Amino acid sequence: MRIGAQAAAAFDINTACTSFLYGLSAATALIRTHVVRNAVVIGAELISPFMDWSDRDVAVLFGDGAAAVVLEASDQQEGVLAEKLGCYGEARESLRVQGMAGAMRTAACSTASTRWQFEGQEIFKARRAGHEQRL
C-alpha cells in the first residue's frame, strides 16, 4: 500500500450520507477499546449522476461530498468526546430512491432510471419529534 500500512484492516460501511459519521464512530470505538492505535476514515458519496435536476424538491437537498480524517490513540481527552447515532425507522416511507443500485455505479445511468420519493417535511417532523422526546 502507498501509505505503508501492510497489516491494515479495512471495511466498508454503506449507510448513504451518514457513512462517514458511522465510520468515525466505529474507528473511535476501535481506538478506545485498544483494538487499533490508528485509523483512517474516508467517506465519499457521488449522487449527482442519479439526480433529476428538474425536481427542485429533491435536487436542492442532495449533493456530492467527501471527507477524510486520520485518528490516533491519545491519553488526553480529545477527539470524538461524545456521539449519538440514531434512525427513524418509522419514517422509512418518507425517503426512497428506486432504481439506484450497486451495478448502476459503474454503468452509465440516466436520471430517468432513478426515481426519488422524498417527503422533506415528514422527515423534518420526525427528526424534530425525536429531538423533543430526548429533552
mmCIF file with all atom_site columns, C-alpha atoms in Angstrom:
data_model
loop_
_atom_site.group_PDB
_atom_site.id
_atom_site.type_symbol
_atom_site.label_atom_id
_atom_site.label_alt_id
_atom_site.label_comp_id
_atom_site.label_asym_id
_atom_site.label_entity_id
_atom_site.label_seq_id
_atom_site.pdbx_PDB_ins_code
_atom_site.Cartn_x
_atom_site.Cartn_y
_atom_site.Cartn_z
_atom_site.occupancy
_atom_site.B_iso_or_equiv
_atom_site.pdbx_formal_charge
_atom_site.auth_seq_id
_atom_site.auth_comp_id
_atom_site.auth_asym_id
_atom_site.auth_atom_id
_atom_site.pdbx_PDB_model_num
ATOM 1   C CA . MET A 1 1   ? 0.000   0.000  0.000   1.00 0.00 ? 1   MET A CA 1
ATOM 2   C CA . ARG A 1 2   ? 1.174   3.514  -0.706  1.00 0.00 ? 2   ARG A CA 1
ATOM 3   C CA . ILE A 1 3   ? 0.905   4.626  2.931   1.00 0.00 ? 3   ILE A CA 1
ATOM 4   C CA . GLY A 1 4   ? 2.904   1.626  4.177   1.00 0.00 ? 4   GLY A CA 1
ATOM 5   C CA . ALA A 1 5   ? 0.026   0.040  6.096   1.00 0.00 ? 5   ALA A CA 1
ATOM 6   C CA . GLN A 1 6   ? 0.751   -3.557 5.106   1.00 0.00 ? 6   GLN A CA 1
ATOM 7   C CA . ALA A 1 7   ? -1.132  -5.146 8.025   1.00 0.00 ? 7   ALA A CA 1
ATOM 8   C CA . ALA A 1 8   ? -4.088  -2.758 7.909   1.00 0.00 ? 8   ALA A CA 1
ATOM 9   C CA . ALA A 1 9   ? -7.652  -3.935 8.173   1.00 0.00 ? 9   ALA A CA 1
ATOM 10  C CA . ALA A 1 10  ? -10.389 -2.367 6.044   1.00 0.00 ? 10  ALA A CA 1
ATOM 11  C CA . PHE A 1 11  ? -14.165 -2.446 5.869   1.00 0.00 ? 11  PHE A CA 1
ATOM 12  C CA . ASP A 1 12  ? -16.954 -0.633 4.059   1.00 0.00 ? 12  ASP A CA 1
ATOM 13  C CA . ILE A 1 13  ? -19.884 0.993  5.826   1.00 0.00 ? 13  ILE A CA 1
ATOM 14  C CA . ASN A 1 14  ? -22.730 1.744  3.458   1.00 0.00 ? 14  ASN A CA 1
ATOM 15  C CA . THR A 1 15  ? -25.250 3.983  5.179   1.00 0.00 ? 15  THR A CA 1
ATOM 16  C CA . ALA A 1 16  ? -25.601 6.573  2.411   1.00 0.00 ? 16  ALA A CA 1
ATOM 17  C CA . CYS A 1 17  ? -24.945 10.135 3.566   1.00 0.00 ? 17  CYS A CA 1
ATOM 18  C CA . THR A 1 18  ? -24.252 9.063  7.169   1.00 0.00 ? 18  THR A CA 1
ATOM 19  C CA . SER A 1 19  ? -21.478 6.583  6.300   1.00 0.00 ? 19  SER A CA 1
ATOM 20  C CA . PHE A 1 20  ? -18.671 8.936  7.334   1.00 0.00 ? 20  PHE A CA 1
ATOM 21  C CA . LEU A 1 21  ? -20.239 9.525  10.755  1.00 0.00 ? 21  LEU A CA 1
ATOM 22  C CA . TYR A 1 22  ? -20.792 5.807  11.330  1.00 0.00 ? 22  TYR A CA 1
ATOM 23  C CA . GLY A 1 23  ? -17.204 5.137  10.187  1.00 0.00 ? 23  GLY A CA 1
ATOM 24  C CA . LEU A 1 24  ? -15.904 7.794  12.565  1.00 0.00 ? 24  LEU A CA 1
ATOM 25  C CA . SER A 1 25  ? -17.913 6.232  15.388  1.00 0.00 ? 25  SER A CA 1
ATOM 26  C CA . ALA A 1 26  ? -16.598 2.730  14.605  1.00 0.00 ? 26  ALA A CA 1
ATOM 27  C CA . ALA A 1 27  ? -12.983 3.902  14.317  1.00 0.00 ? 27  ALA A CA 1
ATOM 28  C CA . THR A 1 28  ? -13.250 5.834  17.588  1.00 0.00 ? 28  THR A CA 1
ATOM 29  C CA . ALA A 1 29  ? -14.619 2.738  19.347  1.00 0.00 ? 29  ALA A CA 1
ATOM 30  C CA . LEU A 1 30  ? -11.810 0.574  17.940  1.00 0.00 ? 30  LEU A CA 1
ATOM 31  C CA . ILE A 1 31  ? -9.230  3.045  19.223  1.00 0.00 ? 31  ILE A CA 1
ATOM 32  C CA . ARG A 1 32  ? -10.866 3.448  22.652  1.00 0.00 ? 32  ARG A CA 1
ATOM 33  C CA . THR A 1 33  ? -11.003 -0.325 23.145  1.00 0.00 ? 33  THR A CA 1
ATOM 34  C CA . HIS A 1 34  ? -7.335  -0.669 22.119  1.00 0.00 ? 34  HIS A CA 1
ATOM 35  C CA . VAL A 1 35  ? -8.120  -2.846 19.091  1.00 0.00 ? 35  VAL A CA 1
ATOM 36  C CA . VAL A 1 36  ? -6.209  -0.402 16.888  1.00 0.00 ? 36  VAL A CA 1
ATOM 37  C CA . ARG A 1 37  ? -3.958  2.560  17.606  1.00 0.00 ? 37  ARG A CA 1
ATOM 38  C CA . ASN A 1 38  ? -4.544  4.475  14.349  1.00 0.00 ? 38  ASN A CA 1
ATOM 39  C CA . ALA A 1 39  ? -7.377  4.684  11.862  1.00 0.00 ? 39  ALA A CA 1
ATOM 40  C CA . VAL A 1 40  ? -8.119  6.442  8.602   1.00 0.00 ? 40  VAL A CA 1
ATOM 41  C CA . VAL A 1 41  ? -11.785 7.161  7.891   1.00 0.00 ? 41  VAL A CA 1
ATOM 42  C CA . ILE A 1 42  ? -12.685 8.129  4.342   1.00 0.00 ? 42  ILE A CA 1
ATOM 43  C CA . GLY A 1 43  ? -16.191 8.942  3.228   1.00 0.00 ? 43  GLY A CA 1
ATOM 44  C CA . ALA A 1 44  ? -17.357 9.824  -0.263  1.00 0.00 ? 44  ALA A CA 1
ATOM 45  C CA . GLU A 1 45  ? -20.708 9.947  -1.970  1.00 0.00 ? 45  GLU A CA 1
ATOM 46  C CA . LEU A 1 46  ? -21.358 10.651 -5.617  1.00 0.00 ? 46  LEU A CA 1
ATOM 47  C CA . ILE A 1 47  ? -25.063 11.114 -6.119  1.00 0.00 ? 47  ILE A CA 1
ATOM 48  C CA . SER A 1 48  ? -25.270 13.869 -8.749  1.00 0.00 ? 48  SER A CA 1
ATOM 49  C CA . PRO A 1 49  ? -25.337 11.454 -11.738 1.00 0.00 ? 49  PRO A CA 1
ATOM 50  C CA . PHE A 1 50  ? -28.557 9.964  -10.321 1.00 0.00 ? 50  PHE A CA 1
ATOM 51  C CA . MET A 1 51  ? -30.260 13.273 -9.594  1.00 0.00 ? 51  MET A CA 1
ATOM 52  C CA . ASP A 1 52  ? -33.190 14.608 -11.582 1.00 0.00 ? 52  ASP A CA 1
ATOM 53  C CA . TRP A 1 53  ? -32.169 18.269 -11.609 1.00 0.00 ? 53  TRP A CA 1
ATOM 54  C CA . SER A 1 54  ? -35.624 19.357 -12.760 1.00 0.00 ? 54  SER A CA 1
ATOM 55  C CA . ASP A 1 55  ? -37.128 18.065 -9.476  1.00 0.00 ? 55  ASP A CA 1
ATOM 56  C CA . ARG A 1 56  ? -36.352 21.029 -7.208  1.00 0.00 ? 56  ARG A CA 1
ATOM 57  C CA . ASP A 1 57  ? -37.995 19.335 -4.195  1.00 0.00 ? 57  ASP A CA 1
ATOM 58  C CA . VAL A 1 58  ? -35.145 16.823 -4.163  1.00 0.00 ? 58  VAL A CA 1
ATOM 59  C CA . ALA A 1 59  ? -32.223 18.226 -6.165  1.00 0.00 ? 59  ALA A CA 1
ATOM 60  C CA . VAL A 1 60  ? -31.565 21.179 -3.863  1.00 0.00 ? 60  VAL A CA 1
ATOM 61  C CA . LEU A 1 61  ? -31.205 18.908 -0.821  1.00 0.00 ? 61  LEU A CA 1
ATOM 62  C CA . PHE A 1 62  ? -28.707 16.304 -2.013  1.00 0.00 ? 62  PHE A CA 1
ATOM 63  C CA . GLY A 1 63  ? -25.227 16.547 -3.426  1.00 0.00 ? 63  GLY A CA 1
ATOM 64  C CA . ASP A 1 64  ? -21.798 15.001 -3.728  1.00 0.00 ? 64  ASP A CA 1
ATOM 65  C CA . GLY A 1 65  ? -19.380 15.074 -0.834  1.00 0.00 ? 65  GLY A CA 1
ATOM 66  C CA . ALA A 1 66  ? -16.163 13.626 0.513   1.00 0.00 ? 66  ALA A CA 1
ATOM 67  C CA . ALA A 1 67  ? -14.148 13.793 3.733   1.00 0.00 ? 67  ALA A CA 1
ATOM 68  C CA . ALA A 1 68  ? -11.183 12.053 5.321   1.00 0.00 ? 68  ALA A CA 1
ATOM 69  C CA . VAL A 1 69  ? -9.639  12.062 8.775   1.00 0.00 ? 69  VAL A CA 1
ATOM 70  C CA . VAL A 1 70  ? -6.666  10.354 10.424  1.00 0.00 ? 70  VAL A CA 1
ATOM 71  C CA . LEU A 1 71  ? -7.257  9.241  14.020  1.00 0.00 ? 71  LEU A CA 1
ATOM 72  C CA . GLU A 1 72  ? -4.608  8.269  16.562  1.00 0.00 ? 72  GLU A CA 1
ATOM 73  C CA . ALA A 1 73  ? -4.880  6.986  20.125  1.00 0.00 ? 73  ALA A CA 1
ATOM 74  C CA . SER A 1 74  ? -4.069  9.505  22.842  1.00 0.00 ? 74  SER A CA 1
ATOM 75  C CA . ASP A 1 75  ? -4.072  9.639  26.640  1.00 0.00 ? 75  ASP A CA 1
ATOM 76  C CA . GLN A 1 76  ? -5.672  13.088 26.501  1.00 0.00 ? 76  GLN A CA 1
ATOM 77  C CA . GLN A 1 77  ? -9.403  13.824 26.431  1.00 0.00 ? 77  GLN A CA 1
ATOM 78  C CA . GLU A 1 78  ? -9.604  14.903 22.803  1.00 0.00 ? 78  GLU A CA 1
ATOM 79  C CA . GLY A 1 79  ? -11.095 13.792 19.527  1.00 0.00 ? 79  GLY A CA 1
ATOM 80  C CA . VAL A 1 80  ? -14.657 12.481 19.448  1.00 0.00 ? 80  VAL A CA 1
ATOM 81  C CA . LEU A 1 81  ? -15.782 13.010 23.047  1.00 0.00 ? 81  LEU A CA 1
ATOM 82  C CA . ALA A 1 82  ? -19.471 12.163 22.590  1.00 0.00 ? 82  ALA A CA 1
ATOM 83  C CA . GLU A 1 83  ? -21.808 10.954 19.896  1.00 0.00 ? 83  GLU A CA 1
ATOM 84  C CA . LYS A 1 84  ? -25.402 9.987  19.333  1.00 0.00 ? 84  LYS A CA 1
ATOM 85  C CA . LEU A 1 85  ? -26.378 7.904  16.338  1.00 0.00 ? 85  LEU A CA 1
ATOM 86  C CA . GLY A 1 86  ? -29.962 7.083  15.523  1.00 0.00 ? 86  GLY A CA 1
ATOM 87  C CA . CYS A 1 87  ? -32.542 6.168  12.957  1.00 0.00 ? 87  CYS A CA 1
ATOM 88  C CA . TYR A 1 88  ? -36.188 6.984  12.388  1.00 0.00 ? 88  TYR A CA 1
ATOM 89  C CA . GLY A 1 89  ? -37.319 3.619  11.080  1.00 0.00 ? 89  GLY A CA 1
ATOM 90  C CA . GLU A 1 90  ? -40.985 4.583  11.167  1.00 0.00 ? 90  GLU A CA 1
ATOM 91  C CA . ALA A 1 91  ? -40.229 7.334  8.641   1.00 0.00 ? 91  ALA A CA 1
ATOM 92  C CA . ARG A 1 92  ? -38.814 4.863  6.110   1.00 0.00 ? 92  ARG A CA 1
ATOM 93  C CA . GLU A 1 93  ? -41.505 5.584  3.533   1.00 0.00 ? 93  GLU A CA 1
ATOM 94  C CA . SER A 1 94  ? -40.612 9.299  3.572   1.00 0.00 ? 94  SER A CA 1
ATOM 95  C CA . LEU A 1 95  ? -37.378 8.804  1.630   1.00 0.00 ? 95  LEU A CA 1
ATOM 96  C CA . ARG A 1 96  ? -36.951 6.222  -1.100  1.00 0.00 ? 96  ARG A CA 1
ATOM 97  C CA . VAL A 1 97  ? -34.710 6.023  -4.108  1.00 0.00 ? 97  VAL A CA 1
ATOM 98  C CA . GLN A 1 98  ? -35.786 3.430  -6.632  1.00 0.00 ? 98  GLN A CA 1
ATOM 99  C CA . GLY A 1 99  ? -33.552 2.263  -9.440  1.00 0.00 ? 99  GLY A CA 1
ATOM 100 C CA . MET A 1 100 ? -30.189 3.215  -7.930  1.00 0.00 ? 100 MET A CA 1
ATOM 101 C CA . ALA A 1 101 ? -28.192 0.049  -7.223  1.00 0.00 ? 101 ALA A CA 1
ATOM 102 C CA . GLY A 1 102 ? -24.598 -1.105 -6.936  1.00 0.00 ? 102 GLY A CA 1
ATOM 103 C CA . ALA A 1 103 ? -24.476 -2.258 -10.545 1.00 0.00 ? 103 ALA A CA 1
ATOM 104 C CA . MET A 1 104 ? -25.503 1.227  -11.688 1.00 0.00 ? 104 MET A CA 1
ATOM 105 C CA . ARG A 1 105 ? -22.473 2.867  -10.051 1.00 0.00 ? 105 ARG A CA 1
ATOM 106 C CA . THR A 1 106 ? -20.174 1.610  -12.776 1.00 0.00 ? 106 THR A CA 1
ATOM 107 C CA . ALA A 1 107 ? -22.615 1.718  -15.658 1.00 0.00 ? 107 ALA A CA 1
ATOM 108 C CA . ALA A 1 108 ? -23.837 4.788  -17.475 1.00 0.00 ? 108 ALA A CA 1
ATOM 109 C CA . CYS A 1 109 ? -27.059 5.775  -15.771 1.00 0.00 ? 109 CYS A CA 1
ATOM 110 C CA . SER A 1 110 ? -29.601 8.353  -16.782 1.00 0.00 ? 110 SER A CA 1
ATOM 111 C CA . THR A 1 111 ? -31.758 10.184 -14.280 1.00 0.00 ? 111 THR A CA 1
ATOM 112 C CA . ALA A 1 112 ? -34.768 8.638  -15.980 1.00 0.00 ? 112 ALA A CA 1
ATOM 113 C CA . SER A 1 113 ? -33.848 5.267  -14.450 1.00 0.00 ? 113 SER A CA 1
ATOM 114 C CA . THR A 1 114 ? -33.786 6.684  -10.910 1.00 0.00 ? 114 THR A CA 1
ATOM 115 C CA . ARG A 1 115 ? -36.994 7.730  -9.171  1.00 0.00 ? 115 ARG A CA 1
ATOM 116 C CA . TRP A 1 116 ? -36.955 9.762  -5.960  1.00 0.00 ? 116 TRP A CA 1
ATOM 117 C CA . GLN A 1 117 ? -39.722 9.764  -3.381  1.00 0.00 ? 117 GLN A CA 1
ATOM 118 C CA . PHE A 1 118 ? -38.857 12.344 -0.767  1.00 0.00 ? 118 PHE A CA 1
ATOM 119 C CA . GLU A 1 119 ? -41.134 13.947 1.791   1.00 0.00 ? 119 GLU A CA 1
ATOM 120 C CA . GLY A 1 120 ? -38.854 16.524 3.385   1.00 0.00 ? 120 GLY A CA 1
ATOM 121 C CA . GLN A 1 121 ? -41.486 17.951 5.717   1.00 0.00 ? 121 GLN A CA 1
ATOM 122 C CA . GLU A 1 122 ? -42.221 14.478 7.129   1.00 0.00 ? 122 GLU A CA 1
ATOM 123 C CA . ILE A 1 123 ? -38.526 13.791 7.721   1.00 0.00 ? 123 ILE A CA 1
ATOM 124 C CA . PHE A 1 124 ? -38.140 17.178 9.419   1.00 0.00 ? 124 PHE A CA 1
ATOM 125 C CA . LYS A 1 125 ? -41.182 16.497 11.655  1.00 0.00 ? 125 LYS A CA 1
ATOM 126 C CA . ALA A 1 126 ? -39.890 13.028 12.623  1.00 0.00 ? 126 ALA A CA 1
ATOM 127 C CA . ARG A 1 127 ? -36.459 14.406 13.457  1.00 0.00 ? 127 ARG A CA 1
ATOM 128 C CA . ARG A 1 128 ? -37.925 17.259 15.487  1.00 0.00 ? 128 ARG A CA 1
ATOM 129 C CA . ALA A 1 129 ? -40.278 14.924 17.386  1.00 0.00 ? 129 ALA A CA 1
ATOM 130 C CA . GLY A 1 130 ? -37.351 12.616 18.191  1.00 0.00 ? 130 GLY A CA 1
ATOM 131 C CA . HIS A 1 131 ? -35.295 15.561 19.428  1.00 0.00 ? 131 HIS A CA 1
ATOM 132 C CA . GLU A 1 132 ? -38.112 16.780 21.678  1.00 0.00 ? 132 GLU A CA 1
ATOM 133 C CA . GLN A 1 133 ? -38.564 13.291 23.163  1.00 0.00 ? 133 GLN A CA 1
ATOM 134 C CA . ARG A 1 134 ? -34.887 13.287 24.210  1.00 0.00 ? 134 ARG A CA 1
ATOM 135 C CA . LEU A 1 135 ? -35.168 16.653 26.012  1.00 0.00 ? 135 LEU A CA 1
#
